[in-house]
PDB file of C-alpha atoms in Angstrom:
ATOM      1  CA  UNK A 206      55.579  -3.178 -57.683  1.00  0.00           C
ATOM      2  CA  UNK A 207      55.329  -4.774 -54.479  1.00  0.00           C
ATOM      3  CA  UNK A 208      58.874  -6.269 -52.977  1.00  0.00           C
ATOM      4  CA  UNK A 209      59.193  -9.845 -52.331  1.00  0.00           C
ATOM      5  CA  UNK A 210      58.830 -10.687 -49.006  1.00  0.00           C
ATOM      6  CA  UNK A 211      60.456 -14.016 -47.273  1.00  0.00           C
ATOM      7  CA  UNK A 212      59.515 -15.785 -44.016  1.00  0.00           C
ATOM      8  CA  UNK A 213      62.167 -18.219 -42.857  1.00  0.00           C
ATOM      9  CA  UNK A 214      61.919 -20.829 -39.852  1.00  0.00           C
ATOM     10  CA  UNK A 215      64.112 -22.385 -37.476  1.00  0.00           C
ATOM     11  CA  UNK A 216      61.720 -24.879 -36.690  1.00  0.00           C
ATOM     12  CA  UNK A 217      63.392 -27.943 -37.139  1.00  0.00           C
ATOM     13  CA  UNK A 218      66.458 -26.554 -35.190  1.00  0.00           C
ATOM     14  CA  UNK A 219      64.227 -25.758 -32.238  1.00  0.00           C
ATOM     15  CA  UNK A 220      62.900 -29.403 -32.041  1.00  0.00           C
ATOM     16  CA  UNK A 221      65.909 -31.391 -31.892  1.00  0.00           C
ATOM     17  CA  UNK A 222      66.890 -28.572 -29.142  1.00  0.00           C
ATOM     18  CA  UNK A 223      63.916 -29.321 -27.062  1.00  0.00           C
ATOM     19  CA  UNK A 224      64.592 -33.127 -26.726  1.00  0.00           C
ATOM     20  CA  UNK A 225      64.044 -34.360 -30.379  1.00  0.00           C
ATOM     21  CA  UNK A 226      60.826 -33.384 -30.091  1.00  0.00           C
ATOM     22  CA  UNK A 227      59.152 -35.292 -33.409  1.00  0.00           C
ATOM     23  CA  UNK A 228      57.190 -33.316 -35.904  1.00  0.00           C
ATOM     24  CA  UNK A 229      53.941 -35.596 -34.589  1.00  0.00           C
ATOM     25  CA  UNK A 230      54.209 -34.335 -31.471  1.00  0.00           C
ATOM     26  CA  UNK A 231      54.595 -30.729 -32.350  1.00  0.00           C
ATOM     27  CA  UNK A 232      52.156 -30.742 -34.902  1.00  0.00           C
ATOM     28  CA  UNK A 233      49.560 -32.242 -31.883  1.00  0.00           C
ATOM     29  CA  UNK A 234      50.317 -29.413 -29.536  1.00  0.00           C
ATOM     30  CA  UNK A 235      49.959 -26.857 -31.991  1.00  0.00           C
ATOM     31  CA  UNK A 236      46.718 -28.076 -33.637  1.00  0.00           C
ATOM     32  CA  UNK A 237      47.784 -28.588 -37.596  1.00  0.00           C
ATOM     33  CA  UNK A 238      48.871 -31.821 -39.452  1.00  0.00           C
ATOM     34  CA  UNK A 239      52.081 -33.492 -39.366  1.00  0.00           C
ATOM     35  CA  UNK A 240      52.416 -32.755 -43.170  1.00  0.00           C
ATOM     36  CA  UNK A 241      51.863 -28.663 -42.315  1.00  0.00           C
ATOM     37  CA  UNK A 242      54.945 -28.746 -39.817  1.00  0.00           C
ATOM     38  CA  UNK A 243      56.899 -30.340 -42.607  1.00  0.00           C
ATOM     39  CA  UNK A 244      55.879 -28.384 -45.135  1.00  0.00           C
ATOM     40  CA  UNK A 245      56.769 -25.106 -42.752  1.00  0.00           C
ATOM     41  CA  UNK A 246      60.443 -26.635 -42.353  1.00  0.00           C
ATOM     42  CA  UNK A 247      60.790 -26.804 -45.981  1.00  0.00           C
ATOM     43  CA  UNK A 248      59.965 -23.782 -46.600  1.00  0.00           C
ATOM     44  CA  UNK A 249      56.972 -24.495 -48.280  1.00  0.00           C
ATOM     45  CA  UNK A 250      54.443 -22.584 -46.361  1.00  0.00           C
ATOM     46  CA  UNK A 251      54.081 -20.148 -44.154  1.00  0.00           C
ATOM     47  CA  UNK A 252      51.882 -20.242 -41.239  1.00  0.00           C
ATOM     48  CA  UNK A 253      49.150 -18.046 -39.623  1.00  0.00           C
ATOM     49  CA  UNK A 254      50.415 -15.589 -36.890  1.00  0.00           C
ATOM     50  CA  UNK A 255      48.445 -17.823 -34.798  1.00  0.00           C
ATOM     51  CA  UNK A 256      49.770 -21.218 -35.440  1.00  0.00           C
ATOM     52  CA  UNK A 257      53.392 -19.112 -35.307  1.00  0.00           C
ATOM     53  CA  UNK A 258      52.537 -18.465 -31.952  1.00  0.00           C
ATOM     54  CA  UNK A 259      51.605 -21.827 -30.992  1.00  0.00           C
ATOM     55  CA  UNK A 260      54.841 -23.443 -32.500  1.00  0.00           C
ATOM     56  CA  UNK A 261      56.864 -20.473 -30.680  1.00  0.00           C
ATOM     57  CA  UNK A 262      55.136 -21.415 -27.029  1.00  0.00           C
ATOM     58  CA  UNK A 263      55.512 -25.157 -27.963  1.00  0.00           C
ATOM     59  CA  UNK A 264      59.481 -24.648 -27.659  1.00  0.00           C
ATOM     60  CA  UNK A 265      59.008 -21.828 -24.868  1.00  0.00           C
ATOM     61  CA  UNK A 266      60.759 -19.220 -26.672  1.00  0.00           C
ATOM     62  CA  UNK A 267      59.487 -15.603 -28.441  1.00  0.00           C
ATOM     63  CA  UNK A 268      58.223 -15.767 -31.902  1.00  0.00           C
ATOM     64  CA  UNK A 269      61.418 -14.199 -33.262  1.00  0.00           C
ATOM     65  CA  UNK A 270      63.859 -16.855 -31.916  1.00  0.00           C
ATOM     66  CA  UNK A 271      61.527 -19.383 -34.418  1.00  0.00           C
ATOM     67  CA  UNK A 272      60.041 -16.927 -37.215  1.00  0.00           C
ATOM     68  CA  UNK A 273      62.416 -14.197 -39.226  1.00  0.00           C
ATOM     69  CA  UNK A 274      61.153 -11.861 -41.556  1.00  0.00           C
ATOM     70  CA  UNK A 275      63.765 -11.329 -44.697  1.00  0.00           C
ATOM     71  CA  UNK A 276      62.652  -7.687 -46.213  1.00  0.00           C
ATOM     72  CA  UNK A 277      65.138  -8.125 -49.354  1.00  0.00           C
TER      73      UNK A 277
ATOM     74  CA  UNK B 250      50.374 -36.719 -47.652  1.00  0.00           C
ATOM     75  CA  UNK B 251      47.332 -35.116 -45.659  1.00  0.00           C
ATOM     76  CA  UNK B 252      43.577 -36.805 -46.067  1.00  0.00           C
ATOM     77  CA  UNK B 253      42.454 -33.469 -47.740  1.00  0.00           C
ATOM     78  CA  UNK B 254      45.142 -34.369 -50.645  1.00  0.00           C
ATOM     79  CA  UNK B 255      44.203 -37.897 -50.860  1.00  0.00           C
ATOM     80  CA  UNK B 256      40.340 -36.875 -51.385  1.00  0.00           C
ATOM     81  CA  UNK B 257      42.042 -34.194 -53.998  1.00  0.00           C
ATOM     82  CA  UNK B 258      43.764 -36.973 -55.808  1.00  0.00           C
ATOM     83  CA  UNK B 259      39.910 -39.387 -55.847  1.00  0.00           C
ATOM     84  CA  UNK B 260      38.435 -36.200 -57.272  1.00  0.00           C
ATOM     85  CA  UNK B 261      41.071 -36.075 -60.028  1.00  0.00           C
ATOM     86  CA  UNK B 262      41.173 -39.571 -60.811  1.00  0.00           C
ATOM     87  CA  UNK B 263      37.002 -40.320 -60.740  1.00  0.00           C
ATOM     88  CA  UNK B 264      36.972 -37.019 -63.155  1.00  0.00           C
ATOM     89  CA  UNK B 265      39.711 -38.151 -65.390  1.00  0.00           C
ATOM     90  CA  UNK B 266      38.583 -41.822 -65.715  1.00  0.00           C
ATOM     91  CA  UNK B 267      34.971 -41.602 -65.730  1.00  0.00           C
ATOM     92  CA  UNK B 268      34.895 -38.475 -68.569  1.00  0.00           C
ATOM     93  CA  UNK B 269      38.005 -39.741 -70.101  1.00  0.00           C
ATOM     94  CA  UNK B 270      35.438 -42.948 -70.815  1.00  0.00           C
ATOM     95  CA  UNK B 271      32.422 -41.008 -71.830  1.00  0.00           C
ATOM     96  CA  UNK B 272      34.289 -38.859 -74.080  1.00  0.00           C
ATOM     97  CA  UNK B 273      35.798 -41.963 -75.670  1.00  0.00           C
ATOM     98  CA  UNK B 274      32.001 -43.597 -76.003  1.00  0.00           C
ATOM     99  CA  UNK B 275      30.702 -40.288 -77.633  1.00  0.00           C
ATOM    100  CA  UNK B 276      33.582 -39.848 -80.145  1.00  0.00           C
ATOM    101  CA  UNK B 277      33.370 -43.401 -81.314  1.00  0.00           C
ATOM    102  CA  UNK B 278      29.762 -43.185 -81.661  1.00  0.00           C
ATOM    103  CA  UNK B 279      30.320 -39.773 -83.466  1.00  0.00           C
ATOM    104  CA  UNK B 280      32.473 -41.693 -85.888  1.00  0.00           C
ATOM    105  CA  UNK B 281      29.207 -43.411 -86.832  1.00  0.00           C
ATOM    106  CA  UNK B 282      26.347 -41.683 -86.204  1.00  0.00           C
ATOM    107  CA  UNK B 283      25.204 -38.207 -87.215  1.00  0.00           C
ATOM    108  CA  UNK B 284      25.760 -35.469 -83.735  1.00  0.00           C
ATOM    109  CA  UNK B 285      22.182 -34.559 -84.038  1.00  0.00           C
ATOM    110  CA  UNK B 286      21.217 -38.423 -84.141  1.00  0.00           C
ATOM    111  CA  UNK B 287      23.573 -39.345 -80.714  1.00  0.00           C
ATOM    112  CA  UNK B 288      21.432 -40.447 -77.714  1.00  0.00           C
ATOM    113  CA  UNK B 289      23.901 -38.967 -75.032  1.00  0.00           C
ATOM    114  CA  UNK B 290      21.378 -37.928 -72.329  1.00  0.00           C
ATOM    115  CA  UNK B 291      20.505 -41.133 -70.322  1.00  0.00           C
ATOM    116  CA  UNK B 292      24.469 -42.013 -70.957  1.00  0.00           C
ATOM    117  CA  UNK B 293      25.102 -38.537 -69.716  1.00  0.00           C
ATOM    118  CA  UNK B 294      23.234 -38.910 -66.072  1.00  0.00           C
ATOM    119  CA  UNK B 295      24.404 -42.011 -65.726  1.00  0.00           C
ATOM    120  CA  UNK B 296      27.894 -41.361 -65.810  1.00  0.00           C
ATOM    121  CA  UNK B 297      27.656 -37.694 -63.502  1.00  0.00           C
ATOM    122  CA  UNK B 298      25.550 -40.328 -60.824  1.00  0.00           C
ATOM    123  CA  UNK B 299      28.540 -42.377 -61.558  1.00  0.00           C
ATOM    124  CA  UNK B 300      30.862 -39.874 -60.876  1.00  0.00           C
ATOM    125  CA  UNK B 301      28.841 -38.844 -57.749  1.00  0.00           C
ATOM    126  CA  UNK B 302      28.624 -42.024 -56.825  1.00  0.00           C
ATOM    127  CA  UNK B 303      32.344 -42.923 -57.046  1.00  0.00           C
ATOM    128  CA  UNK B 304      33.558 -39.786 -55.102  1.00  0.00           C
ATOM    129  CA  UNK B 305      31.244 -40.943 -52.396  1.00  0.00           C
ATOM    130  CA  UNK B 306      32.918 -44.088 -52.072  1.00  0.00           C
ATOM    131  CA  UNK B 307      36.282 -43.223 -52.292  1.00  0.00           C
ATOM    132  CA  UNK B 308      36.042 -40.549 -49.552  1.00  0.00           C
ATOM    133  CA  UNK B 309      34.222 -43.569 -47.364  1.00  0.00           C
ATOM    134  CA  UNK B 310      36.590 -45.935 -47.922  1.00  0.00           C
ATOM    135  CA  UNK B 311      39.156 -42.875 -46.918  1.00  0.00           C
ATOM    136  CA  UNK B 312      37.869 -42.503 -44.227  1.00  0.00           C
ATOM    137  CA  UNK B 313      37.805 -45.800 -43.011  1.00  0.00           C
ATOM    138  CA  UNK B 314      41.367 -46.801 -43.837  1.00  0.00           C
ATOM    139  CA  UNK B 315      42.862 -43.584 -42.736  1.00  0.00           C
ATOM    140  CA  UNK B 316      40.540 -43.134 -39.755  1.00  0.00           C
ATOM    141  CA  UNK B 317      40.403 -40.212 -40.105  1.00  0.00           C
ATOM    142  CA  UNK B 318      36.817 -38.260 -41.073  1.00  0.00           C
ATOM    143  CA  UNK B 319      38.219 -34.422 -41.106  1.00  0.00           C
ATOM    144  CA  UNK B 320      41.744 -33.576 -39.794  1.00  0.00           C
ATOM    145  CA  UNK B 321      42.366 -30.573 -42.424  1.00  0.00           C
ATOM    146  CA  UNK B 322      44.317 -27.615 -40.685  1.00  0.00           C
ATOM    147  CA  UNK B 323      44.711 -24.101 -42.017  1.00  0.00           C
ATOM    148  CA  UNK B 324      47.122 -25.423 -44.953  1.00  0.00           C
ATOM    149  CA  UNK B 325      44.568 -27.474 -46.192  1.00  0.00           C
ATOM    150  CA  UNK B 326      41.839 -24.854 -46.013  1.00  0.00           C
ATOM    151  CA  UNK B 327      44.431 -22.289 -47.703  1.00  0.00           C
ATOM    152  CA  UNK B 328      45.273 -24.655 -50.691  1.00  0.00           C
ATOM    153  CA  UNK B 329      41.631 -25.590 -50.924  1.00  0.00           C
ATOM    154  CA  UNK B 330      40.636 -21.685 -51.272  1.00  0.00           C
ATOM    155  CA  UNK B 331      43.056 -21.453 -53.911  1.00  0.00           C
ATOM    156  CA  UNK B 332      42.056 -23.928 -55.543  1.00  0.00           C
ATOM    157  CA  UNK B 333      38.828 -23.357 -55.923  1.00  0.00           C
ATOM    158  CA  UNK B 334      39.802 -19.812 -56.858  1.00  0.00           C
ATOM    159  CA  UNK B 335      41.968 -21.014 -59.860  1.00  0.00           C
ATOM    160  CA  UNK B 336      38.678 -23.547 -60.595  1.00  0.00           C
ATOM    161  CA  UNK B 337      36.206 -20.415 -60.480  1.00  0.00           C
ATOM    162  CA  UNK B 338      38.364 -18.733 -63.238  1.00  0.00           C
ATOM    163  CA  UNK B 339      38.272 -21.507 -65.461  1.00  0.00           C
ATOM    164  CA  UNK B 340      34.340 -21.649 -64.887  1.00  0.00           C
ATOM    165  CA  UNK B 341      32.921 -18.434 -65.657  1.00  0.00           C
ATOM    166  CA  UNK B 342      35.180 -17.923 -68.566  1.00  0.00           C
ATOM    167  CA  UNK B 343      33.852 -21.662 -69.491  1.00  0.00           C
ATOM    168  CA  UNK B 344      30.051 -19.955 -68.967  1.00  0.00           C
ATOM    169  CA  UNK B 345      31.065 -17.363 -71.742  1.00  0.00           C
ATOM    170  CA  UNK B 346      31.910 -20.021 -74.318  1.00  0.00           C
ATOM    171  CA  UNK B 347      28.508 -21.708 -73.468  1.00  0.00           C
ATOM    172  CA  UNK B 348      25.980 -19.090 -73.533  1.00  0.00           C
ATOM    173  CA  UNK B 349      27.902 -17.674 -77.315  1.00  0.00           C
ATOM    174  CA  UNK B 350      27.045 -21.198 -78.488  1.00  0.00           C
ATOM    175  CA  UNK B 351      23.121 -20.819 -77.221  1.00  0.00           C
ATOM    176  CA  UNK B 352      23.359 -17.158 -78.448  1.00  0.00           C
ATOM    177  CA  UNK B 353      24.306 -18.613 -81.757  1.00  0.00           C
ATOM    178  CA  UNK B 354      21.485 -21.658 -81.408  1.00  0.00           C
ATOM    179  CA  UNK B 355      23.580 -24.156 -81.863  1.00  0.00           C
ATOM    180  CA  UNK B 356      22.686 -27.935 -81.957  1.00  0.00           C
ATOM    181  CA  UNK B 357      21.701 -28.706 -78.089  1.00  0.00           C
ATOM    182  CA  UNK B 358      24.557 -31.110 -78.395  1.00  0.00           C
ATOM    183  CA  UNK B 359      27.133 -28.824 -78.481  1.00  0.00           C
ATOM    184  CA  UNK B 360      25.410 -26.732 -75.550  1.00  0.00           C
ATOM    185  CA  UNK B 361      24.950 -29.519 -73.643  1.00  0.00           C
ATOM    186  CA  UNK B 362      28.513 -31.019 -73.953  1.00  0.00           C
ATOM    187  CA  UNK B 363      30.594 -27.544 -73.854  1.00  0.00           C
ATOM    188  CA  UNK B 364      28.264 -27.216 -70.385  1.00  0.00           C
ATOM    189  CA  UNK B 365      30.098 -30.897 -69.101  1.00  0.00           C
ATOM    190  CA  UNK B 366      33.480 -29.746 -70.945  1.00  0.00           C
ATOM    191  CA  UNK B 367      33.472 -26.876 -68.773  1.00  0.00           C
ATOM    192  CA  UNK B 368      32.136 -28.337 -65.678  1.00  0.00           C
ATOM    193  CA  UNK B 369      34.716 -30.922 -65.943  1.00  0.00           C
ATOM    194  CA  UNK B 370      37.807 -28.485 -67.006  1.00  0.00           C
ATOM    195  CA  UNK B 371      37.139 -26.413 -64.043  1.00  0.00           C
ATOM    196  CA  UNK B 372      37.166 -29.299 -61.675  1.00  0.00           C
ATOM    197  CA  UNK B 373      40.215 -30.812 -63.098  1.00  0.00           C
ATOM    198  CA  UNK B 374      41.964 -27.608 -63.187  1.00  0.00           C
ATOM    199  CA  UNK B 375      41.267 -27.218 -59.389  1.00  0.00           C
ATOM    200  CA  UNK B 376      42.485 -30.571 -58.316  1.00  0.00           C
ATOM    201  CA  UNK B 377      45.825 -30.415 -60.144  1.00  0.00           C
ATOM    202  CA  UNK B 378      46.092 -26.556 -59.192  1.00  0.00           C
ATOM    203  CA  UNK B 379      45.916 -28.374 -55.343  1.00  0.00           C
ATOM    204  CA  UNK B 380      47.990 -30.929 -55.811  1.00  0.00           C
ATOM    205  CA  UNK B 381      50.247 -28.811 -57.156  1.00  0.00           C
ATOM    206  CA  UNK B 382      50.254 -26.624 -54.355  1.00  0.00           C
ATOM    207  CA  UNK B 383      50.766 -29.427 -51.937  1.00  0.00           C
ATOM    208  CA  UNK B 384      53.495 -30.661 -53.574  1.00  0.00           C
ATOM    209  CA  UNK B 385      55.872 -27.330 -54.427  1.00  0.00           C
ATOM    210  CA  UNK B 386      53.911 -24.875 -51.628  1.00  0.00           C
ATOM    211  CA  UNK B 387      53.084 -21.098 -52.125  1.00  0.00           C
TER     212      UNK B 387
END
């Protein structure tokens, strides 16, 4: 049986660190809806590697600083 | 709530209302009238133009208030995929029911209406399955 995997985000940390940057204005730099950034936040969905990227550049920092993988 | 879910929610509500009032119309006219005697077919292509129809609107008038023609992202094309892949499910195991009743020749009827039951199950089921989605996430 496969393990359950969790992806968990400090997204919403990493705006208000780059100058309360609002979710509008990240979701516009990173190409997906308003409603997708909150949803990733919450917890609720998990983006592409690509749009993980994006959201990672948008706050200048590597991909693990926003993104961590959970393996248990 | 993203445009995508807002044409998800017309979909549900133009299937619900308009074959919530059809099946209504047939069963009280059932109550009455022998099955093989109902004259459902003209009522029947009415109401899916009517339901055509209606979806057409709603996503116009969408558009126009939202102003917004297509701004779905990879969520929205994730939840739709899933969707629809719920939706197929109910479909082709909807098929099976209606080709035993024309295996078994039963009254055209019953054919015809298990073919809308299905049709309209499977599209239901896919618009709550997104909505769900959209509201609790994967």
């Amino acid at each position: 049986m496969a393990r359950k995997t969790r992806v968990t985000n400090s997204v919403r940390t990493h705006r208000f660190n780059a100058g309360q940057m609002t979710q509008a204005e990240l979701a516009a730099r990173c190409d997906v809806t308003r409603q997708t950034i909150i949803a990733i936040e919450q917890g609720r969905f998990t983006p592409s590697l690509e749009t993980a990227f994006k959201i990672a550049r948008a706050f200048n920092v590597p991909l693990d600083q926003v993104f961590e993988y959970h393996d248990d | 709530m993203t445009t995508e879910e807002k044409s998800t929610w017309i979909v549900a509500a133009a299937t619900v209302f308009i074959f919530g009032w059809y099946t209504i119309k047939i069963l009280v006219d059932a109550a009455t009238t022998p099955i093989s005697e109902i004259q459902y077919q003209d009522l029947l292509v009415v109401m899916i133009g009517v339901f055509v129809g209606l979806i057409i609107v709603g996503e116009i008038a969408l558009a126009v208030i939202t102003r917004k023609i297509d701004d779905s992202d990879e969520r929205d094309r994730k939840i739709n995929r899933f969707g629809e892949y719920i939706g197929g499910y109910v479909l082709g195991t909807g098929l099976l029911v209606v080709l035993g009743l024309a295996m078994a020749e039963t009254e055209y009827f019953w054919i015809a209406h298990a073919s809308v039951g299905v049709l309209v199950l499977a599209e239901l089921v896919t618009a709550v399955t997104k909505i769900v989605v959209y509201r609790r996430g994967f």
